[in-house]
Amino acid sequence: MKDMQDALKQAIQTEKNAMNFYQIGAQQMKDKEAKRLFEQLAREEKEHAAQFFKAYQGKELGSFEEFITSPPQNEALWINSIQKVIGADFTEQKALEYAMEKETQLEKALRETAAKITDSSIKEIFLWNANETHNHFLTIEAEYARIMAMVDESDMDTFVRE
């Protein structure tokens, strides 16, 4: 039980770190669509943290609102990633690349953790979040393609035939 609670606590913190990553990134965005996407992802990461928080039985995090509004953990990998791209040479491209990398890593970690959990209701939360994380990757990938002016899959036939 303690291991499962530790996994939940770590998942809550990771989702909060992801939320903070997207909030900080959104503040840097000049492209309105990329900014909108990061704001949306921040809200969704908060929802993911809430799903884990509901199953968590520990008390040291305080209330969900207290925890989720606490300052970011600057040493967290998510926060380090966004801080690497903030500055004079910030680009949406770099932020999106880091986001895709972090979402890929998170999905893998969530699935690995889910595979070790025997409680079906907790396992379901981890798998649901892994699927949501995969969807985040796909959404970010599409935005990356737009920013980079890449050909959209729906336009592929048109460009191939010409």
PDB file of C-alpha atoms in Angstrom, residues 3-104:
ATOM      1  CA  ASP A   3       4.469   1.826  -2.554  1.00  0.00           C
ATOM      2  CA  MET A   4       1.185   2.585  -4.309  1.00  0.00           C
ATOM      3  CA  GLN A   5       0.726   5.754  -2.261  1.00  0.00           C
ATOM      4  CA  ASP A   6       4.302   6.773  -3.084  1.00  0.00           C
ATOM      5  CA  ALA A   7       3.571   6.215  -6.790  1.00  0.00           C
ATOM      6  CA  LEU A   8       0.445   8.360  -6.514  1.00  0.00           C
ATOM      7  CA  LYS A   9       2.320  11.120  -4.679  1.00  0.00           C
ATOM      8  CA  GLN A  10       5.044  11.107  -7.331  1.00  0.00           C
ATOM      9  CA  ALA A  11       2.412  11.185 -10.099  1.00  0.00           C
ATOM     10  CA  ILE A  12       0.665  14.155  -8.459  1.00  0.00           C
ATOM     11  CA  GLN A  13       3.965  16.047  -8.281  1.00  0.00           C
ATOM     12  CA  THR A  14       4.868  15.173 -11.873  1.00  0.00           C
ATOM     13  CA  GLU A  15       1.508  16.390 -13.175  1.00  0.00           C
ATOM     14  CA  LYS A  16       1.928  19.625 -11.208  1.00  0.00           C
ATOM     15  CA  ASN A  17       5.422  20.039 -12.666  1.00  0.00           C
ATOM     16  CA  ALA A  18       3.968  19.538 -16.144  1.00  0.00           C
ATOM     17  CA  MET A  19       1.248  22.098 -15.390  1.00  0.00           C
ATOM     18  CA  ASN A  20       3.898  24.609 -14.254  1.00  0.00           C
ATOM     19  CA  PHE A  21       5.961  23.859 -17.391  1.00  0.00           C
ATOM     20  CA  TYR A  22       3.020  24.740 -19.619  1.00  0.00           C
ATOM     21  CA  GLN A  23       2.096  27.827 -17.586  1.00  0.00           C
ATOM     22  CA  ILE A  24       5.644  29.185 -17.763  1.00  0.00           C
ATOM     23  CA  GLY A  25       5.901  28.300 -21.451  1.00  0.00           C
ATOM     24  CA  ALA A  26       2.577  29.997 -22.246  1.00  0.00           C
ATOM     25  CA  GLN A  27       3.849  33.231 -20.698  1.00  0.00           C
ATOM     26  CA  GLN A  28       6.762  33.207 -23.164  1.00  0.00           C
ATOM     27  CA  MET A  29       4.762  32.425 -26.303  1.00  0.00           C
ATOM     28  CA  LYS A  30       4.312  35.119 -28.917  1.00  0.00           C
ATOM     29  CA  ASP A  31       2.358  32.871 -31.292  1.00  0.00           C
ATOM     30  CA  LYS A  32      -1.294  33.016 -30.173  1.00  0.00           C
ATOM     31  CA  GLU A  33      -2.114  29.411 -31.131  1.00  0.00           C
ATOM     32  CA  ALA A  34       0.952  27.994 -29.381  1.00  0.00           C
ATOM     33  CA  LYS A  35       0.136  30.095 -26.302  1.00  0.00           C
ATOM     34  CA  ARG A  36      -3.465  28.860 -26.357  1.00  0.00           C
ATOM     35  CA  LEU A  37      -2.232  25.253 -26.605  1.00  0.00           C
ATOM     36  CA  PHE A  38       0.137  25.597 -23.640  1.00  0.00           C
ATOM     37  CA  GLU A  39      -2.629  27.211 -21.553  1.00  0.00           C
ATOM     38  CA  GLN A  40      -4.974  24.335 -22.449  1.00  0.00           C
ATOM     39  CA  LEU A  41      -2.316  21.744 -21.605  1.00  0.00           C
ATOM     40  CA  ALA A  42      -1.687  23.430 -18.240  1.00  0.00           C
ATOM     41  CA  ARG A  43      -5.401  23.118 -17.397  1.00  0.00           C
ATOM     42  CA  GLU A  44      -5.414  19.472 -18.442  1.00  0.00           C
ATOM     43  CA  GLU A  45      -2.311  18.676 -16.378  1.00  0.00           C
ATOM     44  CA  LYS A  46      -4.105  20.178 -13.371  1.00  0.00           C
ATOM     45  CA  GLU A  47      -7.022  17.818 -14.067  1.00  0.00           C
ATOM     46  CA  HIS A  48      -4.606  14.881 -14.275  1.00  0.00           C
ATOM     47  CA  ALA A  49      -3.081  15.827 -10.919  1.00  0.00           C
ATOM     48  CA  ALA A  50      -6.604  15.983  -9.450  1.00  0.00           C
ATOM     49  CA  GLN A  51      -7.346  12.435 -10.640  1.00  0.00           C
ATOM     50  CA  PHE A  52      -4.280  11.116  -8.815  1.00  0.00           C
ATOM     51  CA  PHE A  53      -4.973  13.338  -5.783  1.00  0.00           C
ATOM     52  CA  LYS A  54      -8.437  11.798  -5.324  1.00  0.00           C
ATOM     53  CA  ALA A  55      -6.852   8.356  -4.930  1.00  0.00           C
ATOM     54  CA  TYR A  56      -4.004   9.564  -2.709  1.00  0.00           C
ATOM     55  CA  GLN A  57      -4.508   8.931   1.006  1.00  0.00           C
ATOM     56  CA  GLY A  58      -1.561  10.905   2.373  1.00  0.00           C
ATOM     57  CA  LYS A  59      -2.069  14.224   4.148  1.00  0.00           C
ATOM     58  CA  GLU A  60       1.335  15.934   3.837  1.00  0.00           C
ATOM     59  CA  LEU A  61       0.436  17.666   0.552  1.00  0.00           C
ATOM     60  CA  GLY A  62      -2.384  19.613   2.207  1.00  0.00           C
ATOM     61  CA  SER A  63      -5.514  20.341   0.210  1.00  0.00           C
ATOM     62  CA  PHE A  64      -5.442  19.999  -3.564  1.00  0.00           C
ATOM     63  CA  GLU A  65      -5.795  23.778  -4.025  1.00  0.00           C
ATOM     64  CA  GLU A  66      -2.939  24.479  -1.599  1.00  0.00           C
ATOM     65  CA  PHE A  67      -0.716  21.994  -3.349  1.00  0.00           C
ATOM     66  CA  ILE A  68      -1.539  22.931  -6.936  1.00  0.00           C
ATOM     67  CA  THR A  69      -1.037  26.665  -6.306  1.00  0.00           C
ATOM     68  CA  SER A  70       2.283  26.233  -4.488  1.00  0.00           C
ATOM     69  CA  PRO A  71       5.389  27.560  -6.304  1.00  0.00           C
ATOM     70  CA  PRO A  72       7.013  25.345  -8.950  1.00  0.00           C
ATOM     71  CA  GLN A  73       9.830  23.006  -7.938  1.00  0.00           C
ATOM     72  CA  ASN A  74      12.717  24.666  -9.758  1.00  0.00           C
ATOM     73  CA  GLU A  75      14.821  21.504  -9.615  1.00  0.00           C
ATOM     74  CA  ALA A  76      12.112  19.441 -11.329  1.00  0.00           C
ATOM     75  CA  LEU A  77      13.023  18.114 -14.788  1.00  0.00           C
ATOM     76  CA  TRP A  78       9.927  19.684 -16.381  1.00  0.00           C
ATOM     77  CA  ILE A  79      10.812  23.111 -14.992  1.00  0.00           C
ATOM     78  CA  ASN A  80      14.505  22.747 -15.906  1.00  0.00           C
ATOM     79  CA  SER A  81      13.424  21.977 -19.465  1.00  0.00           C
ATOM     80  CA  ILE A  82      11.384  25.146 -19.922  1.00  0.00           C
ATOM     81  CA  GLN A  83      14.002  27.279 -18.171  1.00  0.00           C
ATOM     82  CA  LYS A  84      16.551  26.090 -20.755  1.00  0.00           C
ATOM     83  CA  VAL A  85      14.570  27.725 -23.555  1.00  0.00           C
ATOM     84  CA  ILE A  86      13.485  30.913 -21.774  1.00  0.00           C
ATOM     85  CA  GLY A  87      15.523  33.939 -22.664  1.00  0.00           C
ATOM     86  CA  ALA A  88      16.467  36.029 -25.632  1.00  0.00           C
ATOM     87  CA  ASP A  89      16.631  33.018 -27.938  1.00  0.00           C
ATOM     88  CA  PHE A  90      13.248  31.567 -26.886  1.00  0.00           C
ATOM     89  CA  THR A  91      11.294  30.001 -29.712  1.00  0.00           C
ATOM     90  CA  GLU A  92       7.998  28.183 -29.783  1.00  0.00           C
ATOM     91  CA  GLN A  93       9.817  25.446 -31.716  1.00  0.00           C
ATOM     92  CA  LYS A  94      12.198  24.747 -28.817  1.00  0.00           C
ATOM     93  CA  ALA A  95       9.399  24.787 -26.260  1.00  0.00           C
ATOM     94  CA  LEU A  96       7.312  22.380 -28.345  1.00  0.00           C
ATOM     95  CA  GLU A  97      10.297  20.069 -28.828  1.00  0.00           C
ATOM     96  CA  TYR A  98      10.861  19.915 -25.064  1.00  0.00           C
ATOM     97  CA  ALA A  99       7.137  19.358 -24.514  1.00  0.00           C
ATOM     98  CA  MET A 100       7.063  16.409 -26.944  1.00  0.00           C
ATOM     99  CA  GLU A 101      10.128  14.907 -25.272  1.00  0.00           C
ATOM    100  CA  LYS A 102       8.667  15.293 -21.768  1.00  0.00           C
ATOM    101  CA  GLU A 103       5.250  13.903 -22.764  1.00  0.00           C
ATOM    102  CA  THR A 104       6.909  10.855 -24.359  1.00  0.00           C
TER     103      THR A 104
END
